[in-house]
XYZ file of C-alpha atoms in Angstrom:
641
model
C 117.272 74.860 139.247
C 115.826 71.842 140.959
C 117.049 68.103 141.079
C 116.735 66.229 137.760
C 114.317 63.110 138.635
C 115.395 59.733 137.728
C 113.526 57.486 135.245
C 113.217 55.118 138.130
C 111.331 57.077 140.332
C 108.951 58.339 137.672
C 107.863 54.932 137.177
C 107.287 54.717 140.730
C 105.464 58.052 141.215
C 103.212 56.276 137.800
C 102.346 53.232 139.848
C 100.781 55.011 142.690
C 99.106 57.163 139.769
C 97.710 54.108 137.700
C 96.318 52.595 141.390
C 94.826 55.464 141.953
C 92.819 55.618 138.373
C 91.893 52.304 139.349
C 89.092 53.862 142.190
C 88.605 56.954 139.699
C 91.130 59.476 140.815
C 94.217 59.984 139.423
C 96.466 62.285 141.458
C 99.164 65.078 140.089
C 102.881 63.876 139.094
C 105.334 66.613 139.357
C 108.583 65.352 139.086
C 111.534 68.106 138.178
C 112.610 69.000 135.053
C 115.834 67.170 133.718
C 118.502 69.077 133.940
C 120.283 67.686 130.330
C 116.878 67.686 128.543
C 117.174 69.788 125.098
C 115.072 73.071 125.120
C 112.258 74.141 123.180
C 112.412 76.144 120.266
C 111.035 79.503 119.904
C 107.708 79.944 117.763
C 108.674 81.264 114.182
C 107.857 85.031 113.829
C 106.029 86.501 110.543
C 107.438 89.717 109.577
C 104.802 91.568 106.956
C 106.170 92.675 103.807
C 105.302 95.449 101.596
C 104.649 94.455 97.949
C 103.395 97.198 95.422
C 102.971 100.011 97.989
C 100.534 97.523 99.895
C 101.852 95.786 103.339
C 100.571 92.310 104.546
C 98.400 92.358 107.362
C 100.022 92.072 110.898
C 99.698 89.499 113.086
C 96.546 90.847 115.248
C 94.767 90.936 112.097
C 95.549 87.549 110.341
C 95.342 85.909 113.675
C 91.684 84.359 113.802
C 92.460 82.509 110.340
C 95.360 81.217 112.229
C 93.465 80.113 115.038
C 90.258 78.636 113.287
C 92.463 75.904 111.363
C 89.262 74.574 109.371
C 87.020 76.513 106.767
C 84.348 75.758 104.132
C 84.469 76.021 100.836
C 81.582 76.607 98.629
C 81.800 76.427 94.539
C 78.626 77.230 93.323
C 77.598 78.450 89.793
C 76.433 78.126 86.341
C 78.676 75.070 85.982
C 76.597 73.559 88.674
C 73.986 73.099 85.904
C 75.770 70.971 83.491
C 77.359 69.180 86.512
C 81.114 68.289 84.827
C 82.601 70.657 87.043
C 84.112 74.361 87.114
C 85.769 74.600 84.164
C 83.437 72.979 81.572
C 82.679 76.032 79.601
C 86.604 75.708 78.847
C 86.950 71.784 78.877
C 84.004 71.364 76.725
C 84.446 73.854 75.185
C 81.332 75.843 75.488
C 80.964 79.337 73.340
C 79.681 81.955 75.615
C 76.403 81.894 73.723
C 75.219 78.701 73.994
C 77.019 78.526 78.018
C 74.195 81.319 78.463
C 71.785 78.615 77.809
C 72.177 77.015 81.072
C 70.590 79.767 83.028
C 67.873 80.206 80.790
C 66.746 77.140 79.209
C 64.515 74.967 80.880
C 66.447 71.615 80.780
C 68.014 69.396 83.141
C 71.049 70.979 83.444
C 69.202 74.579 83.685
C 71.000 76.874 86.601
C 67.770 77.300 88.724
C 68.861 78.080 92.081
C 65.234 77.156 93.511
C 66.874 74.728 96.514
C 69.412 77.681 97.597
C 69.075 78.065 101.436
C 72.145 79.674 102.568
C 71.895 79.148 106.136
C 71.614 75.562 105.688
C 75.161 75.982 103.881
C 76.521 77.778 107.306
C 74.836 74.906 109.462
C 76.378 72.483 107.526
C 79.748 74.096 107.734
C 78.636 74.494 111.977
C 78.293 70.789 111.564
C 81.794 70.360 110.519
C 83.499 72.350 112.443
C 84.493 74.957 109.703
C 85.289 78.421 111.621
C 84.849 80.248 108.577
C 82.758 79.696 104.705
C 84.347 81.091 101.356
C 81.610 81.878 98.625
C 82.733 81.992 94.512
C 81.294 85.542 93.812
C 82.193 84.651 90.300
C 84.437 81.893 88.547
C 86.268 81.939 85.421
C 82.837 81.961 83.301
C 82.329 85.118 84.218
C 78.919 84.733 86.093
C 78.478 86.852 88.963
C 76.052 85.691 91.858
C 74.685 89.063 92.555
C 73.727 91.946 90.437
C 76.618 93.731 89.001
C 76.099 96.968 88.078
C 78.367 96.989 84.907
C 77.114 97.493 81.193
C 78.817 94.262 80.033
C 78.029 92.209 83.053
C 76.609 88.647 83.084
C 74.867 88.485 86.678
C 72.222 86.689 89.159
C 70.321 90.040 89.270
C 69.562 89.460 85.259
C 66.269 87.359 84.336
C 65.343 84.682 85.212
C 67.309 84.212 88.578
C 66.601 87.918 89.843
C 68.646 87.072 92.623
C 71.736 88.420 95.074
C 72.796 85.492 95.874
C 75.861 86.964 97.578
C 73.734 89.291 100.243
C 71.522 86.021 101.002
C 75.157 84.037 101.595
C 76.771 86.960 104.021
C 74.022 87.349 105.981
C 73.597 83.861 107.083
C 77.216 83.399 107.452
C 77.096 86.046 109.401
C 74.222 85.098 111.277
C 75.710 81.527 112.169
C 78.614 83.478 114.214
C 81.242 82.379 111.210
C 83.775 84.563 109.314
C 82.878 85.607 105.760
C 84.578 84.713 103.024
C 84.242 85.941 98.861
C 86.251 84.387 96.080
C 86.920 86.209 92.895
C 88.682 85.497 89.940
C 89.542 88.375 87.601
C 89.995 85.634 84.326
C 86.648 85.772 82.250
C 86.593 83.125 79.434
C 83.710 85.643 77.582
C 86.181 88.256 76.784
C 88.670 87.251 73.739
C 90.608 90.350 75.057
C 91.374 88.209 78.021
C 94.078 85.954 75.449
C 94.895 89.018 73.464
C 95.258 92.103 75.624
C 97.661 94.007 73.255
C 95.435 92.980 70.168
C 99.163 91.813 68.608
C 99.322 88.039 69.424
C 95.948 85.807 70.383
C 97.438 83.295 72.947
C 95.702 79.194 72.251
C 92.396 79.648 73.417
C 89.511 76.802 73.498
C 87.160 78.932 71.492
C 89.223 79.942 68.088
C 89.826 83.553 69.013
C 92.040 84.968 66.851
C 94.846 88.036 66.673
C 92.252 90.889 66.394
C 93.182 94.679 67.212
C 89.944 95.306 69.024
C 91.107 92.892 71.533
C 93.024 95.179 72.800
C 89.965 97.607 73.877
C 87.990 94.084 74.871
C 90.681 94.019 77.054
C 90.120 97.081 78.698
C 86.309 96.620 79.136
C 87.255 93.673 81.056
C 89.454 94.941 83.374
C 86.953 97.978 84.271
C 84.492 94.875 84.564
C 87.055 93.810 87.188
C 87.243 96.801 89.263
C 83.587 97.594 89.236
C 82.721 93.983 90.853
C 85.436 94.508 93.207
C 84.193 97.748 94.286
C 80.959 96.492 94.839
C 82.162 92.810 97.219
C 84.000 95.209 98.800
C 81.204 98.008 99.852
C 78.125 96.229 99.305
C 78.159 93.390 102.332
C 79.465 94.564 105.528
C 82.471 93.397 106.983
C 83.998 91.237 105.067
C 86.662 89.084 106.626
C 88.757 86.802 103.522
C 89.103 88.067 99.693
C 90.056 85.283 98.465
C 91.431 85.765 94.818
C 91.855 83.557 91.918
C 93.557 83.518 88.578
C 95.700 86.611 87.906
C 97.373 85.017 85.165
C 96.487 85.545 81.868
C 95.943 83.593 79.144
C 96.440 80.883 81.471
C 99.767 81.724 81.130
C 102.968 82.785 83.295
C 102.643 83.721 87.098
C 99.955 85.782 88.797
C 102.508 88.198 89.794
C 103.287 88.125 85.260
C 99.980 89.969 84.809
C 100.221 92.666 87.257
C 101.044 95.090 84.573
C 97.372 94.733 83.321
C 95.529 93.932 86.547
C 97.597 96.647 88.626
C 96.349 94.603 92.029
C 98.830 97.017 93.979
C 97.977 99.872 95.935
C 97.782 102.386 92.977
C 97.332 102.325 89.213
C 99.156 104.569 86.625
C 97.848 106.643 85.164
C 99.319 106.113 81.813
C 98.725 101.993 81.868
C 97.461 101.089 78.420
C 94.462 99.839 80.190
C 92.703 102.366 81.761
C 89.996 102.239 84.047
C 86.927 104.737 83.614
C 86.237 107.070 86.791
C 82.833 105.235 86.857
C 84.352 101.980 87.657
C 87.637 103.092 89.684
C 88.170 104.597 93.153
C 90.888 107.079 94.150
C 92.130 107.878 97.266
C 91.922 111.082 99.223
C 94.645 112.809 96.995
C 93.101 111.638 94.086
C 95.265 109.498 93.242
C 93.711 106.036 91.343
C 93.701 103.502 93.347
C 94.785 99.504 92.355
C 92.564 96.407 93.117
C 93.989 96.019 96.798
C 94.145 99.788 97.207
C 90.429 99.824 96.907
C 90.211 97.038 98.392
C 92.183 97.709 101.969
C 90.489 101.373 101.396
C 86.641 100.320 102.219
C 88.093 96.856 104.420
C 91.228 97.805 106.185
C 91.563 94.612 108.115
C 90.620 92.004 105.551
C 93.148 89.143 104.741
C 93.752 88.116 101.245
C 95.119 85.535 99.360
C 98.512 85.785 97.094
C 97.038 84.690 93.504
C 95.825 88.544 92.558
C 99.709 89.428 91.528
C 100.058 91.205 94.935
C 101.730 88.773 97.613
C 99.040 88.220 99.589
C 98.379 88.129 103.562
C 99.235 84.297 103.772
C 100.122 81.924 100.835
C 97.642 79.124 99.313
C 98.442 75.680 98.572
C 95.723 74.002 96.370
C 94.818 70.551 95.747
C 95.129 67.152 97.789
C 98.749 66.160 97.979
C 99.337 65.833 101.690
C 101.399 68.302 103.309
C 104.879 66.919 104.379
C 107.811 68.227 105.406
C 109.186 70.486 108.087
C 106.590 73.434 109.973
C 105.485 75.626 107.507
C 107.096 79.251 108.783
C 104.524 81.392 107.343
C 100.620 81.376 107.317
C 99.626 78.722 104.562
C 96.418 77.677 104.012
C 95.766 74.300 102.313
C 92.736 74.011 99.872
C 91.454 70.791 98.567
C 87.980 69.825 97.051
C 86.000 66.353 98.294
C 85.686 65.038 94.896
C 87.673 65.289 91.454
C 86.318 68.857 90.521
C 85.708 72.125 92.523
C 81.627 72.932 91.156
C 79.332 70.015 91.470
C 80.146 66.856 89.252
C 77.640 64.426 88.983
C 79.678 61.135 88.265
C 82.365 62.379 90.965
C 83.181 59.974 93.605
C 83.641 61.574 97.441
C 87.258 60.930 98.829
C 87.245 58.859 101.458
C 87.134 59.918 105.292
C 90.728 58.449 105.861
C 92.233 60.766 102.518
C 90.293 63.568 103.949
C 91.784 63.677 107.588
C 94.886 62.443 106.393
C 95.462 66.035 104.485
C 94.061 67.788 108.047
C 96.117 66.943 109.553
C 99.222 66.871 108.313
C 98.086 70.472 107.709
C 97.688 71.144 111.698
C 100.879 69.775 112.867
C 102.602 72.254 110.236
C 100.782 75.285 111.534
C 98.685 75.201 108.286
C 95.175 75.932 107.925
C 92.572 73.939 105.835
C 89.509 74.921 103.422
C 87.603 71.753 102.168
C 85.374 72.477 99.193
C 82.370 71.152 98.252
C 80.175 71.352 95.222
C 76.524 72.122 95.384
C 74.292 70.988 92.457
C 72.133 73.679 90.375
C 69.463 73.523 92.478
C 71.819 74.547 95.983
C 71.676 71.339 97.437
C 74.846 70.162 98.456
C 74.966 65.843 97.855
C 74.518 63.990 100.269
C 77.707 61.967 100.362
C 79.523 65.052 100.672
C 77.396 66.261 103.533
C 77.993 62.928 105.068
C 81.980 63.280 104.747
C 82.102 66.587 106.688
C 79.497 66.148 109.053
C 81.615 62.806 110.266
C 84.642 65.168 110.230
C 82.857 67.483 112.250
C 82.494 64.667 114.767
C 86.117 64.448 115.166
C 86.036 68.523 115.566
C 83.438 68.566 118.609
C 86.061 65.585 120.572
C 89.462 66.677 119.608
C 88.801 70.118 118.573
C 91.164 71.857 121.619
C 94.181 69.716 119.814
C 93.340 71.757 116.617
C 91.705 75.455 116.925
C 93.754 77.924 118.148
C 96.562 75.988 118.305
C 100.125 76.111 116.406
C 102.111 73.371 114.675
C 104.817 72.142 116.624
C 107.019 73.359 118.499
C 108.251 69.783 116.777
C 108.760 69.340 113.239
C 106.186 66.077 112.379
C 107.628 62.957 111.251
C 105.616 62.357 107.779
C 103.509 59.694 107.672
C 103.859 59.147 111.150
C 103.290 61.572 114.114
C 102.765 65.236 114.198
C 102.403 68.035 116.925
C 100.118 71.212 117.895
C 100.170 73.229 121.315
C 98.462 76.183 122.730
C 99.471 77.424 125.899
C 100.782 75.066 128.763
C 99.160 72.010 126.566
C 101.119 70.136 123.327
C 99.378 67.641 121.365
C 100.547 64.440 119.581
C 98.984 63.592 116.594
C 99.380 60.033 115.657
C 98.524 58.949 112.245
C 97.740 55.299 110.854
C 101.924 54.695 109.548
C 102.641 54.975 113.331
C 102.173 51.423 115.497
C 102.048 50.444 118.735
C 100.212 52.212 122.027
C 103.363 53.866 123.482
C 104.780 56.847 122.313
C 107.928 58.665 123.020
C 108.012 62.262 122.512
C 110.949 65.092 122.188
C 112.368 66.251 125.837
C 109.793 68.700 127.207
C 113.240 71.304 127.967
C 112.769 72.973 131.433
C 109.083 71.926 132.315
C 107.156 69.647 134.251
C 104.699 67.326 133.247
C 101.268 67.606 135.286
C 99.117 65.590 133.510
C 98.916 63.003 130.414
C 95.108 62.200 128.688
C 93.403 60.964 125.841
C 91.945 63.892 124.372
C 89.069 61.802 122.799
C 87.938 60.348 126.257
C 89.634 62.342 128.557
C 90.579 59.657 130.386
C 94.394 60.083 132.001
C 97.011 57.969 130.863
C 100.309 56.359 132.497
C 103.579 58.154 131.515
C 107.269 58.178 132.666
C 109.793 60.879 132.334
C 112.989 60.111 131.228
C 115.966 62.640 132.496
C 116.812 63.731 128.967
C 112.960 65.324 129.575
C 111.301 62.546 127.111
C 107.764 61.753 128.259
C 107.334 58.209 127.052
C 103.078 57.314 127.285
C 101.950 54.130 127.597
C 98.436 52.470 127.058
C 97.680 54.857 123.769
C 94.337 53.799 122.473
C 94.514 53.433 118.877
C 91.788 51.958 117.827
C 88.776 54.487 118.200
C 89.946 56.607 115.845
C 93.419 55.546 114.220
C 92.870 58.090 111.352
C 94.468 60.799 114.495
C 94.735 59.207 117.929
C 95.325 62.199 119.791
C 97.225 62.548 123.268
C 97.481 65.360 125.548
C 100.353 66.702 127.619
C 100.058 69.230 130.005
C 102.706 71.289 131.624
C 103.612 73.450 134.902
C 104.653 76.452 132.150
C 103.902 77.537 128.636
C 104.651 74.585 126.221
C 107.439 77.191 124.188
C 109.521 79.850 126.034
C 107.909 83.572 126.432
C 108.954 87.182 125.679
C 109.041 88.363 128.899
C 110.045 91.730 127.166
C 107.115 92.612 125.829
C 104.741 95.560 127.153
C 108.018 96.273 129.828
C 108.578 99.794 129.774
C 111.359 100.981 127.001
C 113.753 103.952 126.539
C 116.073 104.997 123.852
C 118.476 107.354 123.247
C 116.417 108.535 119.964
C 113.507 108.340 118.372
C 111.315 109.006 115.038
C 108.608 110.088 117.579
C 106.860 112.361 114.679
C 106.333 109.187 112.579
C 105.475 107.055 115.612
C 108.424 104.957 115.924
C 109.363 105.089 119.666
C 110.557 102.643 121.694
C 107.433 100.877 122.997
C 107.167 100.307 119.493
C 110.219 97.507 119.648
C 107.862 95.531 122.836
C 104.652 95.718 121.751
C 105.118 92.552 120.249
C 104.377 93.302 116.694
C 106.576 93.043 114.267
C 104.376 95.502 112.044
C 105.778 98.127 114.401
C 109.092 99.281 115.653
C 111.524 101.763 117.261
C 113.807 103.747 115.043
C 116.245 106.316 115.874
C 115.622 110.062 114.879
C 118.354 109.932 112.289
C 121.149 107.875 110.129
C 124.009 108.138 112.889
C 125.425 104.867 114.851
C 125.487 104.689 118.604
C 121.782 104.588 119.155
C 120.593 102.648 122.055
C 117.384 100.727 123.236
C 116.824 99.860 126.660
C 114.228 97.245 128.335
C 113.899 97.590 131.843
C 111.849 94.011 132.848
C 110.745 95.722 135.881
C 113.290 93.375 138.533
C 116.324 91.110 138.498
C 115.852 88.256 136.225
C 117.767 85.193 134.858
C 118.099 86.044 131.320
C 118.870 83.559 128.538
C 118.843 85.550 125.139
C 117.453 87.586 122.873
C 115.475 87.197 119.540
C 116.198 91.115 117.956
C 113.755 91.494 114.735
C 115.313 94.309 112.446
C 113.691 96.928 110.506
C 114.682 95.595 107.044
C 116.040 92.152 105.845
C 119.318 91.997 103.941
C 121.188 94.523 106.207
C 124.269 94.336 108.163
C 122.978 95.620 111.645
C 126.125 95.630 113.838
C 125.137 95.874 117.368
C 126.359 95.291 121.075
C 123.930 93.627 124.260
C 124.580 94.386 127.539
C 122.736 93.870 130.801
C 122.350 95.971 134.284
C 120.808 95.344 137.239
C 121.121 99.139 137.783
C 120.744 101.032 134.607
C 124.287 102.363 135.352
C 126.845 99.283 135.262
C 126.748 97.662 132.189
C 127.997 94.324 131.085
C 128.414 92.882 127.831
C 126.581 89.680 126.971
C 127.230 89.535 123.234
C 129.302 91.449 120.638
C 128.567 91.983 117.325
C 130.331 95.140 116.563
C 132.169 92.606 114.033
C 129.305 90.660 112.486
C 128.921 90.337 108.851
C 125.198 89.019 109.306
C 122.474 90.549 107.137
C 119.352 88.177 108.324
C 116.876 90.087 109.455
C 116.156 88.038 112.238
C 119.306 87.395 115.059
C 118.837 85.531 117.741
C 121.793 85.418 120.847
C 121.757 82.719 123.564
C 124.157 84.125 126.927
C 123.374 83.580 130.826
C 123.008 86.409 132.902
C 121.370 88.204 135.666
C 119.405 91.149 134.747
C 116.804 93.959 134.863
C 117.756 96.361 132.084
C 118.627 94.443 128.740
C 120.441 97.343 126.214
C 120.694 96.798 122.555
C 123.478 99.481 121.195
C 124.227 99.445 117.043
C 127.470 100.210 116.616
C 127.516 99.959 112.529
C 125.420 100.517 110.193
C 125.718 100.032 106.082
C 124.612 103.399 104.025
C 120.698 104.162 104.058
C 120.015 102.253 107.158
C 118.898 103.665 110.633
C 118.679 101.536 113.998
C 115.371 100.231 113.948
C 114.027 97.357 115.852
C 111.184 95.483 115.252
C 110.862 93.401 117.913
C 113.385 92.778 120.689
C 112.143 90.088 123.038
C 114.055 88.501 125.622
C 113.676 85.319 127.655
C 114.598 83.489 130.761
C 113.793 80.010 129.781
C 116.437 77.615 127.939
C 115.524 78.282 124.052
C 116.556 76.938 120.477
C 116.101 77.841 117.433
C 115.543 75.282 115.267
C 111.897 72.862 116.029
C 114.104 69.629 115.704
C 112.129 66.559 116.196
């Protein structure tokens, strides 16, 4: 470990620097790391659940909505016509009759469509910076924007539009190099069924329906309605990359995850639900066996991602509406919604939020490791207003000169101070965010652990900026310009290492003593770094070892062991070897009463082979291991600030 360098001769090293910038070249500082600076913390890990016989995504397939951290989205339909927003058929209210009326009367609030130019939707979202578009296939009216092919169907392909509006919308998505996403909401305001799905008790309803037996059937109709326009988004378009559901309550009542017994949004439906859905209208799988919404779904797009608000859990969580995001990093994938006006679909006497509001929700989103989709409304013609065009296009500025402090980048490793400063990294690079509640052009930020600083910047400009190490491994910045752009003056701090320690277990070669090789769980399984994957002994017994041979000697400062299944006491022993044949023990748990499903173990030692033995085991659990990943760089645990 080298020589911790003083404050004092940072400053120094910084005065040659800020001479040199003078004559337009600013050389390297490299002073050492401080030897009492406080390590970084280890990057959260997502574990995917399985919820009704369906499991999340993993990590290689949720990644890219991770890493695009901005998306577009588009709420466009019959509601666009009367311009009050999405839910006017229910606000108003508006009996499905006369709501008909705006798609084929000729009035100024007619549904015409005769402006719609998709790929001038995906340049605008280009223009913003948006790495992906979301589409509303249908809303809560019940209008769907291409031609469903069900009996009792209210579509685009009916007279007068003629149109598929959603085949237009994918392929210029598509076409502009941008992921593809479709909205659907199973509620449909033109079934009474939908408030009354036993036919015993009519929830309140806008429209007067009452407690009527038949409802129970209407019901039923509905839900086939359901699984036929599903089917179709799902087999129609290509590759499609986000489902992004909406509304599995019903009645507007309870949860999402309440209604499940009607929707069945699970992998498979039962066959004696009260509901049933017609072969016409359902899928099965290869056994035969009927298959639920996300069965079908996953079953024609196995690696699309979708939202939680079906009933199922969901690939990542959604958090709607334009409170701004405080609070500690957000430890799984959350993605932050929020319209630019007062209503979702196009509202004529809405006012745009301002540029400040807007980037004041990004990015408090970004330094929590959340990502954002902004909405805008489009009128009935498919124009989309000018002063919300205006708002994201000047966003999209931002996007083109600080963009590498935002795509593909993480929150943290720091939690964000709210209302003040925030923090993203990718690779050997963090990022602080500073917002308007923070003052002054110097900035102090947590102690960088074991690395060196190489280089300080404006990320705007690019231009370098003077810093000073202090030897608890704070990099105080001085000369911060905050008045180009005080909505997020971002700075830039590049290191001699990755900003957060890494697994340097992963893709070594592993052994164990057993193994559920017929079901694929061997030990590469536990460093392939998945945690959708793992290693698991061939039967119930204790005493089963995994070994991870890191190819030489290293210095070795913990482990992070993911186990198979939260809630159960793993007892275990870790030993290291430089030989493979003397073993020493580097932390016992034969004792532990733990049942997290994540353990993490911080020891010093010298190394090559790293051996994780369970020693106990509680009844119906077998050693299985996630993930085990090691490290040789001072960690914690916890993001601090």
């Amino acid at each position: 470990m080298p020589d911790s360098t003083s404050r004092r001769s940072v400053l120094i090293a910084m005065a040659v620097t800020t001479a040199a910038a003078a004559v337009g070249s600013i050389p390297v500082a490299t002073p050492a790391y401080a030897v009492t600076a406080a390590p970084l913390p280890l990057p959260p890990l997502r574990i995917p659940r399985t919820d009704m016989g369906v499991e999340q995504q993993p990590d290689s397939s949720v990644q890219w909505l991770q890493d695009a951290k901005l998306g577009m989205f588009i709420h466009w339909g019959v509601y666009s016509g009367p311009a009050k927003g999405e839910w006017w058929m229910h606000a108003a209210p508006v009996t499905p009759a006369d709501y008909r009326k705006y798609v084929t009367d000729a009035t100024g609030e007619q549904f015409t469509a005769d402006a719609y130019d998709p790929a001038a939707w995906a340049q605008l979202a280009k223009d913003f910076g948006a790495r992906y578009v979301t589409l509303t296939t249908r809303h809560h009216d019940g209008f769907a924007l291409w031609p469903l092919n069900h009996p009792n169907s209210w579509n685009s392909g009916q007279a007068p539009l003629g149109r598929d509006f959603v085949r237009d919308y994918v392929a210029a998505v598509r076409a502009a190099g941008l992921k593809v996403g479709l909205y659907y909401s199973p509620i449909n305001w033109r079934y009474p069924g939908y408030y009354d799905v036993r036919g015993t008790h009519c929830a309140p309803n806008p429209w007067n329906y009452t407690t009527d037996p038949a409802h129970k059937e209407d019901a039923r109709v509905m839900k086939t309605e359901v699984y036929q326009s599903v089917k179709e988004l799902v087999t129609r378009y290509g590759p499609i990359d986000d489902l992004w559901w909406d509304g599995g309550w019903l009645a507007e009542q309870g949860s999402d995850a309440d209604a499940a017994f009607f929707w069945e949004p699970g992998r498979f439906r039962d066959p004696a639900n009260e509901w049933p859905v017609d072969a016409a209208y359902g899928e099965t799988d290869g056994d035969g066996r009927p298959l639920g919404l996300m069965g079908m779904v996953r079953k024609h797009q196995p690696g699309i991602v979708a939202t939680s608000r079906s009933g199922w859990t969901g690939d990542y969580a959604s958090d709607e509406g334009p409170s701004v995001p405080s609070g500690a990093i957000r430890t799984g994938l959350v993605e932050k919604v929020f319209t630019v006006d007062g209503t979702w679909g196009y509202n004529a006497d809405a006012t745009v939020m301002g540029y400040g509001t807007a980037m004041d929700i990004l990015v408090n989103c970004w330094v929590r490791n959340m990502t954002a989709m902004v909405n805008v409304g489009p009128d009935r013609h498919g124009t989309v207003s000018a002063a919300q065009a205006g708002l994201l296009r000047r966003i999209g500025t931002f996007m083109a000169s600080c963009g590498r402090s935002v795509y593909g980048t993480r929150g943290g490793p720091w939690n964000p101070v709210d209302g003040q400063y925030g923090f993203t990294y990718k690779d050997d690079t963090f990022y602080a965010h500073l917002l308007p509640g923070y003052s002054g052009t110097s900035f102090t930020t947590p102690s960088v652990g074991d690395a060196r600083v190489i280089r300080v910047f404006d990320v705007r400009s690019g231009a370098g900026l003077a810093y000073a190490v202090g030897d608890d491994g704070r990099v105080t910045i001085n000369g911060i310009d905050r008045t180009t752009h005080p909505e997020d003056s971002v700075v830039g701090v590049t290191l001699d290492r990755s900003v957060q320690p890494a697994d340097i277990a992963v893709g070594r070669t592993a052994s164990a003593d057993s193994a559920e090789s017929s079901k694929g769980n061997t030990a590469a399984k536990a460093v392939d770094g998945s945690t959708s994957t793992r290693w698991c002994a061939n039967d119930g017994g204790t005493g089963h070892w995994l070994t991870i041979d890191l190819g030489s000697p290293r210095s070795v400062t913990g482990t992070r062991i993911a186990w198979e299944r939260d809630g159960t006491n793993y007892r275990y022993r870790i030993e290291g070897s430089l030989d493979n044949r003397g073993w020493t023990t580097l932390v016992d748990n034969t004792a532990t009463t733990s049942t997290r499903q994540v353990q993490v173990a911080l020891f010093r030692s010298r190394a090559r082979y790293v051996r994780v033995t369970v020693t106990g085991l509680p009844s119906g659990a077998w050693a299985s291991v996630r993930n085990l990943e090691v490290y040789d760089r001072p960690f914690s645990t916890e993001p601090g600030t």
